[in-house]
CSV table of C-alpha atoms and ligand atoms in Angstrom, one decimal:
chain,number,residue,atom,x,y,z
R,1,MET,CA,5.5,-32.3,15.9
R,2,HIS,CA,1.7,-31.8,16.4
R,3,LYS,CA,-0.6,-30.4,13.7
R,4,SER,CA,-3.2,-27.9,14.8
R,5,LYS,CA,-6.9,-28.1,14.2
R,6,ILE,CA,-9.8,-25.6,14.5
R,7,ALA,CA,-11.6,-26.9,17.5
R,8,GLY,CA,-14.2,-24.1,17.8
R,9,ILE,CA,-15.4,-21.2,15.6
R,10,GLY,CA,-17.6,-18.2,16.3
R,11,MET,CA,-18.6,-14.9,14.7
R,12,TYR,CA,-20.3,-11.7,15.7
R,13,VAL,CA,-21.8,-9.0,13.6
R,14,PRO,CA,-23.5,-5.8,15.0
R,15,ALA,CA,-27.3,-5.7,14.8
R,16,ASN,CA,-27.3,-2.4,12.8
R,17,VAL,CA,-27.9,-3.2,9.1
R,18,VAL,CA,-26.9,-0.4,6.8
R,19,THR,CA,-28.2,-0.8,3.2
R,20,ASN,CA,-26.7,0.8,0.1
R,21,ASN,CA,-29.6,3.2,0.0
R,22,ASP,CA,-28.9,4.2,3.6
R,23,LEU,CA,-25.5,5.6,2.4
R,24,LEU,CA,-27.2,8.0,0.0
R,25,LYS,CA,-27.8,10.3,3.0
R,26,TYR,CA,-24.1,10.9,3.3
R,27,MET,CA,-22.6,10.7,-0.2
R,28,ASP,CA,-23.3,10.7,-3.9
R,29,THR,CA,-23.6,7.0,-4.7
R,30,SER,CA,-26.3,4.4,-5.7
R,31,ASP,CA,-27.4,1.0,-4.9
R,32,GLU,CA,-26.9,0.0,-8.5
R,33,TRP,CA,-23.3,1.3,-8.6
R,34,ILE,CA,-22.3,-0.5,-5.4
R,35,GLN,CA,-24.0,-3.8,-6.3
R,36,GLU,CA,-22.7,-3.8,-9.9
R,37,ARG,CA,-19.0,-3.0,-8.9
R,38,THR,CA,-18.8,-4.9,-5.6
R,39,GLY,CA,-21.8,-7.2,-5.1
R,40,ILE,CA,-22.5,-5.6,-1.7
R,41,LYS,CA,-26.1,-5.1,-0.8
R,42,GLU,CA,-25.7,-4.2,2.9
R,43,ARG,CA,-23.2,-4.2,5.7
R,44,ARG,CA,-23.3,-3.9,9.5
R,45,TYR,CA,-22.1,-0.9,11.6
R,46,ALA,CA,-21.2,-1.3,15.2
R,47,HIS,CA,-23.0,0.8,17.9
R,48,ARG,CA,-21.0,4.0,18.2
R,49,THR,CA,-20.3,3.8,21.9
R,50,GLU,CA,-21.3,0.3,23.1
R,51,GLU,CA,-19.4,-1.8,20.6
R,52,THR,CA,-15.6,-1.7,19.9
R,53,THR,CA,-13.4,-3.9,17.8
R,54,THR,CA,-12.4,-5.7,21.1
R,55,THR,CA,-16.0,-6.2,22.4
R,56,MET,CA,-17.0,-7.7,19.0
R,57,GLY,CA,-14.0,-9.9,19.1
R,58,VAL,CA,-15.0,-11.0,22.7
R,59,GLU,CA,-18.5,-12.0,21.4
R,60,ALA,CA,-17.0,-14.1,18.6
R,61,ALA,CA,-14.5,-15.6,21.0
R,62,LYS,CA,-17.1,-16.6,23.5
R,63,ILE,CA,-18.8,-18.8,20.9
R,64,ALA,CA,-15.6,-20.2,19.6
R,65,ILE,CA,-14.4,-21.1,23.1
R,66,GLU,CA,-17.7,-22.7,24.0
R,67,ARG,CA,-17.7,-24.8,20.8
R,68,ALA,CA,-14.2,-25.9,21.5
R,69,GLY,CA,-15.5,-27.3,24.8
R,70,ILE,CA,-13.2,-25.2,27.0
R,71,THR,CA,-13.4,-22.0,29.1
R,72,PRO,CA,-11.6,-18.6,28.7
R,73,GLN,CA,-9.3,-19.7,31.5
R,74,ASP,CA,-8.0,-22.6,29.4
R,75,ILE,CA,-6.8,-20.2,26.6
R,76,ASP,CA,-3.0,-20.0,26.8
R,77,PHE,CA,-2.3,-17.5,24.0
R,78,ILE,CA,-4.2,-14.8,22.0
R,79,VAL,CA,-3.5,-13.6,18.5
R,80,PHE,CA,-5.7,-10.7,17.5
R,81,ALA,CA,-5.8,-9.4,14.0
R,82,THR,CA,-7.2,-5.9,13.3
R,83,LEU,CA,-6.5,-2.7,11.4
R,84,SER,CA,-9.1,-0.7,13.4
R,85,PRO,CA,-7.8,-1.2,17.0
R,86,ASP,CA,-9.6,0.3,20.0
R,87,TYR,CA,-6.4,2.2,20.8
R,88,TYR,CA,-3.3,3.1,18.6
R,89,PHE,CA,-1.6,1.2,21.5
R,90,PRO,CA,-1.9,-1.0,23.4
R,91,GLY,CA,-3.4,-3.7,21.2
R,92,CYS,CA,-6.8,-5.4,21.3
R,93,GLY,CA,-5.3,-8.7,22.5
R,94,VAL,CA,-4.7,-7.4,26.0
R,95,LEU,CA,-8.1,-5.7,26.1
R,96,LEU,CA,-9.7,-9.0,25.2
R,97,GLN,CA,-7.6,-10.8,27.8
R,98,ARG,CA,-8.9,-8.4,30.4
R,99,ALA,CA,-12.5,-8.4,29.2
R,100,MET,CA,-12.6,-12.3,29.2
R,101,GLN,CA,-10.8,-12.5,32.6
R,102,MET,CA,-8.2,-14.8,31.1
R,103,LYS,CA,-5.0,-15.8,32.9
R,104,GLU,CA,-1.9,-13.5,32.3
R,105,ILE,CA,-1.2,-15.2,29.0
R,106,GLY,CA,0.6,-13.8,26.0
R,107,ALA,CA,-1.4,-11.6,23.7
R,108,LEU,CA,-0.1,-10.6,20.2
R,109,ASP,CA,-1.7,-8.2,17.8
R,110,VAL,CA,-1.2,-8.8,14.1
R,111,ARG,CA,-1.3,-5.8,11.7
R,112,ASN,CA,-1.7,-7.4,8.3
R,113,GLN,CA,-5.0,-5.8,7.3
R,114,CYS,CA,-7.2,-8.0,5.1
R,115,SER,CA,-4.7,-10.8,5.3
R,116,GLY,CA,-4.5,-10.4,9.1
R,117,PHE,CA,-6.6,-13.4,10.1
R,118,VAL,CA,-4.7,-15.9,7.9
R,119,TYR,CA,-1.4,-14.4,9.2
R,120,ALA,CA,-2.7,-14.8,12.8
R,121,LEU,CA,-3.7,-18.3,12.1
R,122,SER,CA,-0.3,-19.1,10.7
R,123,VAL,CA,1.4,-17.7,13.8
R,124,ALA,CA,-0.8,-19.7,16.1
R,125,ASP,CA,-0.2,-22.8,14.0
R,126,GLN,CA,3.5,-22.5,14.6
R,127,PHE,CA,3.1,-22.3,18.4
R,128,ILE,CA,0.9,-25.4,18.4
R,129,LYS,CA,3.3,-27.3,16.2
R,130,THR,CA,6.3,-26.6,18.5
R,131,GLY,CA,4.2,-27.7,21.5
R,132,MET,CA,4.5,-24.3,23.2
R,133,TYR,CA,0.7,-23.7,23.5
R,134,LYS,CA,-2.3,-25.9,23.5
R,135,ASN,CA,-5.4,-23.7,23.3
R,136,ILE,CA,-4.8,-20.6,21.2
R,137,LEU,CA,-7.5,-18.0,20.5
R,138,VAL,CA,-7.2,-16.4,17.1
R,139,VAL,CA,-9.5,-13.4,16.4
R,140,GLY,CA,-10.1,-11.1,13.5
R,141,ALA,CA,-12.3,-8.1,14.3
R,142,GLU,CA,-12.9,-4.6,12.9
R,143,LYS,CA,-14.9,-1.5,13.7
R,144,HIS,CA,-14.3,0.4,10.5
R,145,SER,CA,-17.5,2.5,10.6
R,146,PHE,CA,-15.9,4.8,13.2
R,147,GLY,CA,-13.1,5.9,10.8
R,148,LEU,CA,-14.4,6.2,7.3
R,149,ASP,CA,-14.8,9.3,5.1
R,150,PHE,CA,-18.6,9.3,4.6
R,151,THR,CA,-18.5,12.2,2.1
R,152,THR,CA,-18.4,11.7,-1.7
R,153,ARG,CA,-14.6,12.1,-1.5
R,154,GLY,CA,-14.3,8.8,0.3
R,155,ARG,CA,-17.0,6.8,-1.4
R,156,ASN,CA,-14.9,4.4,-3.3
R,157,ILE,CA,-13.7,2.7,-0.1
R,158,SER,CA,-16.4,3.7,2.4
R,159,VAL,CA,-19.2,1.8,0.6
R,160,ILE,CA,-17.2,-1.4,0.6
R,161,ILE,CA,-16.4,-1.6,4.3
R,162,GLY,CA,-18.3,-3.2,7.2
R,163,ASP,CA,-17.9,-4.1,10.8
R,164,GLY,CA,-17.8,-7.5,12.6
R,165,ALA,CA,-15.6,-10.2,14.2
R,166,GLY,CA,-14.7,-13.9,13.8
R,167,ALA,CA,-12.7,-16.1,16.1
R,168,VAL,CA,-11.3,-19.7,16.2
R,169,VAL,CA,-9.7,-21.8,18.9
R,170,LEU,CA,-6.7,-23.7,17.7
R,171,LYS,CA,-5.7,-27.0,19.4
R,172,PRO,CA,-3.3,-29.8,18.7
R,173,THR,CA,-4.6,-32.8,16.9
R,174,GLU,CA,-3.2,-36.4,17.0
R,175,LYS,CA,-5.2,-37.4,13.9
R,176,GLU,CA,-3.0,-38.1,10.9
R,177,ASN,CA,-5.5,-36.7,8.3
R,178,GLN,CA,-6.8,-33.6,10.1
R,179,GLY,CA,-5.7,-30.1,10.8
R,180,ILE,CA,-3.8,-27.2,9.1
R,181,LEU,CA,-1.7,-28.7,6.3
R,182,SER,CA,0.2,-25.5,5.5
R,183,THR,CA,0.2,-21.7,5.5
R,184,HIS,CA,1.8,-19.4,3.0
R,185,LEU,CA,2.5,-15.7,3.7
R,186,HIS,CA,3.8,-13.0,1.3
R,187,SER,CA,4.3,-9.3,1.1
R,188,ASP,CA,5.0,-6.7,-1.6
R,189,GLY,CA,6.0,-3.5,0.1
R,190,THR,CA,6.4,-1.7,-3.2
R,191,ALA,CA,2.6,-1.3,-3.2
R,192,ALA,CA,2.3,-0.2,0.4
R,193,GLU,CA,0.7,3.2,-0.4
R,194,ILE,CA,-2.0,2.0,-2.8
R,195,LEU,CA,-4.2,1.0,0.1
R,196,ALA,CA,-3.4,2.7,3.4
R,197,MET,CA,-4.3,5.1,6.1
R,198,TYR,CA,-1.4,7.6,6.1
R,199,ASN,CA,-2.1,9.4,9.3
R,200,PRO,CA,-1.7,9.5,12.3
R,201,GLY,CA,1.7,8.2,11.9
R,202,THR,CA,5.4,9.0,12.4
R,203,HIS,CA,6.5,9.2,8.7
R,204,ALA,CA,6.0,13.0,8.2
R,205,ASN,CA,5.4,12.2,4.5
R,206,HIS,CA,8.8,10.6,4.2
R,207,TRP,CA,7.5,7.8,2.0
R,208,LEU,CA,5.0,10.1,0.1
R,209,ASN,CA,7.8,12.4,-1.1
R,210,GLN,CA,5.8,15.4,-0.1
R,211,LYS,CA,6.3,18.2,2.3
R,212,VAL,CA,3.8,18.5,5.2
R,213,ALA,CA,2.5,22.1,4.9
R,214,ASP,CA,2.6,23.1,8.5
R,215,PHE,CA,5.6,21.0,9.5
R,216,ASN,CA,8.7,22.7,10.9
R,217,GLU,CA,11.6,20.2,10.7
R,218,ASN,CA,13.5,22.0,13.4
R,219,GLU,CA,10.8,21.6,16.0
R,220,ILE,CA,10.3,18.6,18.2
R,221,GLY,CA,7.1,16.5,18.4
R,222,ASP,CA,3.7,17.8,17.5
R,223,MET,CA,3.3,16.4,14.0
R,224,PHE,CA,1.3,13.3,14.8
R,225,MET,CA,-1.8,15.0,13.4
R,226,SER,CA,-1.9,18.3,11.6
R,227,HIS,CA,-4.5,20.5,9.9
R,228,ASP,CA,-2.8,19.7,6.6
R,229,MET,CA,-3.2,16.0,7.1
R,230,ILE,CA,-6.9,16.4,7.9
R,231,ASP,CA,-7.4,18.7,4.9
R,232,LYS,CA,-6.0,16.0,2.7
R,233,ALA,CA,-8.2,13.4,4.4
R,234,GLN,CA,-5.1,11.4,5.4
R,235,ASN,CA,-6.9,10.4,8.6
R,236,PHE,CA,-9.2,8.2,6.5
R,237,PRO,CA,-8.3,5.1,4.5
R,238,PHE,CA,-7.0,5.8,1.0
R,239,MET,CA,-7.5,3.2,-1.8
R,240,ASP,CA,-6.4,3.3,-5.4
R,241,GLY,CA,-9.1,0.8,-6.2
R,242,GLN,CA,-8.0,-0.1,-9.7
R,243,SER,CA,-4.4,-0.8,-8.7
R,244,VAL,CA,-5.7,-3.0,-5.8
R,245,PHE,CA,-8.1,-4.8,-8.2
R,246,LYS,CA,-5.4,-5.5,-10.8
R,247,LYS,CA,-2.9,-6.8,-8.2
R,248,ALA,CA,-5.5,-8.9,-6.4
R,249,VAL,CA,-6.7,-10.8,-9.5
R,250,VAL,CA,-3.1,-11.8,-10.3
R,251,LYS,CA,-1.8,-12.5,-6.8
R,252,PHE,CA,-4.8,-14.1,-5.2
R,253,PRO,CA,-4.9,-17.2,-7.4
R,254,GLU,CA,-1.1,-17.5,-7.1
R,255,VAL,CA,-1.2,-17.9,-3.3
R,256,ILE,CA,-4.0,-20.5,-3.6
R,257,MET,CA,-2.1,-22.5,-6.2
R,258,GLU,CA,1.0,-22.3,-4.0
R,259,ALA,CA,-0.9,-23.9,-1.1
R,260,LEU,CA,-2.2,-26.7,-3.3
R,261,ALA,CA,1.2,-27.3,-4.9
R,262,ALA,CA,2.9,-27.5,-1.5
R,263,ASN,CA,0.5,-30.4,-0.6
R,264,GLY,CA,0.5,-32.2,-3.9
R,265,LEU,CA,-3.2,-31.2,-4.4
R,266,GLN,CA,-5.3,-29.9,-7.3
R,267,THR,CA,-8.1,-27.3,-7.4
R,268,THR,CA,-10.6,-30.2,-7.8
R,269,ASP,CA,-9.5,-31.4,-4.3
R,270,ILE,CA,-10.8,-28.2,-2.7
R,271,ASN,CA,-14.2,-28.7,-1.0
R,272,MET,CA,-14.5,-25.1,0.1
R,273,LEU,CA,-12.5,-22.0,-0.7
R,274,ILE,CA,-13.1,-19.1,1.7
R,275,PRO,CA,-11.7,-16.1,-0.1
R,276,HIS,CA,-11.3,-12.8,1.7
R,277,GLN,CA,-14.5,-10.9,1.0
R,278,ALA,CA,-12.9,-7.8,-0.7
R,279,ASN,CA,-15.2,-7.5,-3.6
R,280,LEU,CA,-17.5,-10.1,-5.1
R,281,ARG,CA,-16.1,-9.5,-8.6
R,282,ILE,CA,-12.6,-10.4,-7.4
R,283,ALA,CA,-13.9,-13.6,-5.8
R,284,GLN,CA,-15.8,-14.5,-8.9
R,285,PHE,CA,-12.7,-13.8,-11.1
R,286,VAL,CA,-10.6,-16.1,-8.9
R,287,GLN,CA,-13.3,-18.8,-9.0
R,288,GLN,CA,-13.4,-18.7,-12.8
R,289,LYS,CA,-9.6,-18.6,-13.2
R,290,LEU,CA,-9.3,-21.7,-10.9
R,291,LYS,CA,-12.3,-23.4,-12.6
R,292,LEU,CA,-14.1,-23.9,-9.2
R,293,SER,CA,-17.8,-24.6,-9.0
R,294,ASP,CA,-20.3,-22.5,-7.0
R,295,ASP,CA,-20.3,-25.2,-4.4
R,296,GLN,CA,-16.6,-24.9,-3.9
R,297,VAL,CA,-16.6,-21.2,-3.0
R,298,TYR,CA,-18.3,-19.3,-0.1
R,299,ASN,CA,-19.1,-15.6,-0.4
R,300,ASN,CA,-21.1,-13.5,2.0
R,301,ILE,CA,-19.9,-10.0,1.1
R,302,GLN,CA,-23.4,-9.3,-0.1
R,303,LYS,CA,-24.6,-9.1,3.5
R,304,PHE,CA,-21.6,-7.9,5.4
R,305,GLY,CA,-19.4,-5.9,3.0
R,306,ASN,CA,-15.6,-6.2,3.4
R,307,THR,CA,-14.8,-6.6,7.1
R,308,THR,CA,-11.0,-6.9,6.4
R,309,ALA,CA,-9.4,-9.0,9.1
R,310,ALA,CA,-12.8,-10.4,10.1
R,311,SER,CA,-14.0,-11.4,6.7
R,312,VAL,CA,-12.3,-14.8,6.4
R,313,PRO,CA,-13.4,-16.1,9.9
R,314,ILE,CA,-16.9,-14.7,9.5
R,315,ALA,CA,-17.3,-16.4,6.1
R,316,LEU,CA,-15.7,-19.6,7.5
R,317,CYS,CA,-18.0,-19.6,10.4
R,318,GLU,CA,-21.1,-19.0,8.3
R,319,ALA,CA,-20.2,-21.8,5.9
R,320,TRP,CA,-19.5,-24.2,8.7
R,321,GLU,CA,-22.8,-23.3,10.5
R,322,ALA,CA,-24.7,-23.8,7.2
R,323,GLY,CA,-23.2,-27.4,7.0
R,324,LYS,CA,-21.2,-26.5,3.9
R,325,ILE,CA,-18.0,-27.7,5.7
R,326,LYS,CA,-17.9,-31.2,7.0
R,327,ASP,CA,-15.3,-33.4,8.8
R,328,GLY,CA,-12.6,-34.5,6.3
R,329,ASP,CA,-13.2,-31.6,3.9
R,330,LEU,CA,-10.3,-29.7,2.3
R,331,VAL,CA,-10.8,-26.0,3.1
R,332,CYS,CA,-8.7,-23.3,1.6
R,333,LEU,CA,-8.5,-19.9,3.2
R,334,ALA,CA,-7.0,-17.1,1.1
R,335,ALA,CA,-6.6,-13.4,1.6
R,336,PHE,CA,-4.9,-10.3,0.2
R,337,GLY,CA,-4.8,-6.8,1.5
R,338,SER,CA,-3.1,-3.6,2.3
R,339,GLY,CA,0.7,-4.0,2.4
R,340,PHE,CA,0.4,-5.5,-0.2
R,341,THR,CA,0.0,-8.7,1.7
R,342,LEU,CA,-1.1,-12.2,0.7
R,343,ALA,CA,-1.8,-15.3,2.7
R,344,SER,CA,-3.3,-18.8,2.3
R,345,ALA,CA,-4.0,-21.8,4.5
R,346,LEU,CA,-5.0,-25.3,3.6
R,347,ILE,CA,-7.0,-27.1,6.3
R,348,LYS,CA,-8.2,-30.7,6.4
R,349,TRP,CA,-11.4,-30.2,8.6
L,1,LIG,N1,-20.5,5.4,-5.9
L,1,LIG,C1,-20.7,5.9,-7.1
L,1,LIG,N2,-19.6,6.2,-7.9
L,1,LIG,C2,-18.4,5.9,-7.4
L,1,LIG,C3,-18.2,5.3,-6.2
L,1,LIG,C4,-19.3,5.1,-5.4
L,1,LIG,N3,-19.3,4.5,-4.2
L,1,LIG,N4,-16.9,5.1,-6.0
L,1,LIG,C5,-16.3,5.6,-7.1
L,1,LIG,N5,-17.2,6.1,-8.0
L,1,LIG,C6,-17.0,6.7,-9.3
L,1,LIG,C7,-15.6,7.3,-9.4
L,1,LIG,O1,-15.7,8.7,-8.9
L,1,LIG,C8,-15.4,7.3,-10.9
L,1,LIG,O2,-16.2,8.3,-11.5
L,1,LIG,P1,-15.6,9.1,-12.8
L,1,LIG,O3,-15.5,8.0,-13.9
L,1,LIG,O4,-16.6,10.1,-13.1
L,1,LIG,O5,-14.3,9.7,-12.4
L,1,LIG,C9,-16.1,6.0,-11.3
L,1,LIG,O6,-17.0,5.7,-10.3
L,1,LIG,C10,-15.1,4.9,-11.5
L,1,LIG,O7,-14.2,4.8,-10.4
L,1,LIG,P2,-13.2,3.8,-10.2
L,1,LIG,O8,-12.4,4.0,-8.9
L,1,LIG,O9,-12.4,3.6,-11.5
L,1,LIG,O10,-14.1,2.5,-10.1
L,1,LIG,P3,-13.8,1.0,-10.3
L,1,LIG,O11,-14.5,0.5,-11.4
L,1,LIG,O12,-12.3,0.7,-10.1
L,1,LIG,O13,-14.5,0.4,-9.0
L,1,LIG,C11,-13.8,-0.4,-6.8
L,1,LIG,C12,-14.1,0.8,-7.7
L,1,LIG,C13,-15.1,-1.1,-6.6
L,1,LIG,C14,-13.4,0.2,-5.5
L,1,LIG,C15,-12.8,-1.3,-7.4
L,1,LIG,O14,-11.7,-0.6,-7.9
L,1,LIG,C16,-12.3,-2.4,-6.5
L,1,LIG,O15,-13.1,-3.3,-6.2
L,1,LIG,N6,-11.1,-2.4,-6.1
L,1,LIG,C17,-10.5,-3.3,-5.2
L,1,LIG,C18,-11.1,-3.1,-3.8
L,1,LIG,C19,-10.5,-4.0,-2.8
L,1,LIG,O16,-10.5,-5.2,-3.0
L,1,LIG,N7,-9.8,-3.5,-1.8
L,1,LIG,C20,-9.1,-4.3,-0.9
L,1,LIG,C21,-9.7,-4.4,0.4
L,1,LIG,S1,-10.2,-2.9,1.2
L,1,LIG,C22,-9.1,-2.8,2.5
L,1,LIG,O17,-8.2,-3.5,2.6
L,1,LIG,C23,-9.4,-1.8,3.6
């Protein structure tokens, strides 16, 4: 069985920088509140018509593929993680395959929100291990700015979120002491509704134990999107921030410790932890709990906000480009997000 290694990595963020003060035009908030609670100073927003989740993924993929020393035609499988797809269906994977003129390879979309990239990496890792594929493109990309509630009603989540993309090429490695050592995936569906976009969807409030006001149970179709749903802002992300925070600070360290334990390693063995960039306070809490030094953790939420499925590959790419990750280093990726989902990966670089 082969291990897989990250052979190339790339990232793309839109040029449009949106500061905390820029958000004051739309909602009642402040630079002080946002920085104090989240650490975020600014984020990027995609061009409204010229950039999509897929086009940003393509830009990140081009860099990752070039750095892997291959061409788009050499890619034999795509795994694309996003919660803000160009279309409800089909997924972004096929749009990327078309845009990059790749062969008629398989393309899989992963819907695991902030844990999406680590889930996608884990899926790709299994395909490499079995020998089924040799050059897998794994992408995490998001264009959130198109679907946020920019009124004061939606401020708790809208100020956190940013757009961007990251990508890696996974290849088999023959080297004994290199590659993905293990991945660990978890979910807790009991908390599915604490961080979610409820509509459009097919649930008709089944899980919310509420009646949809203008819904006639005897009619067929037509309830994909209703005035009631829009009045209740259910077409925007909803977040019970405190519940998410409380869960994250307990579960996030657990999934990191699980990865270390599975490989007989300690926190002191970690050269670089790349935590999902959800909130700087959560990352700092995890760092303290695991007694990691500043040099062992990379954060860039200050510049890019929370880019959900793109946050881990963007932070990994930046850390690598800055020379903070070198050959032989032990890198831990860890993420939590809507679902509630959790994921970690340990990589010997
Ligand atoms: N600006 C100003 N005030 C605000 C804002 C804002 N952007 N957002 C909320 N407030 C106000 C609230 O209205 C409330 O006011 P009140 O006391 O008068 O009622 C007050 O601030 C406190 O609100 P809380 O929601 O209790 O604020 P909290 O301290 O919990 O911080 C935060 C909110 C930063 C969102 C925090 O809960 C958090 O970080 N949660 C986890 C977020 C996260 O990691 N999400 C997962 C990823 S996102 C994703 O997957 C899409």
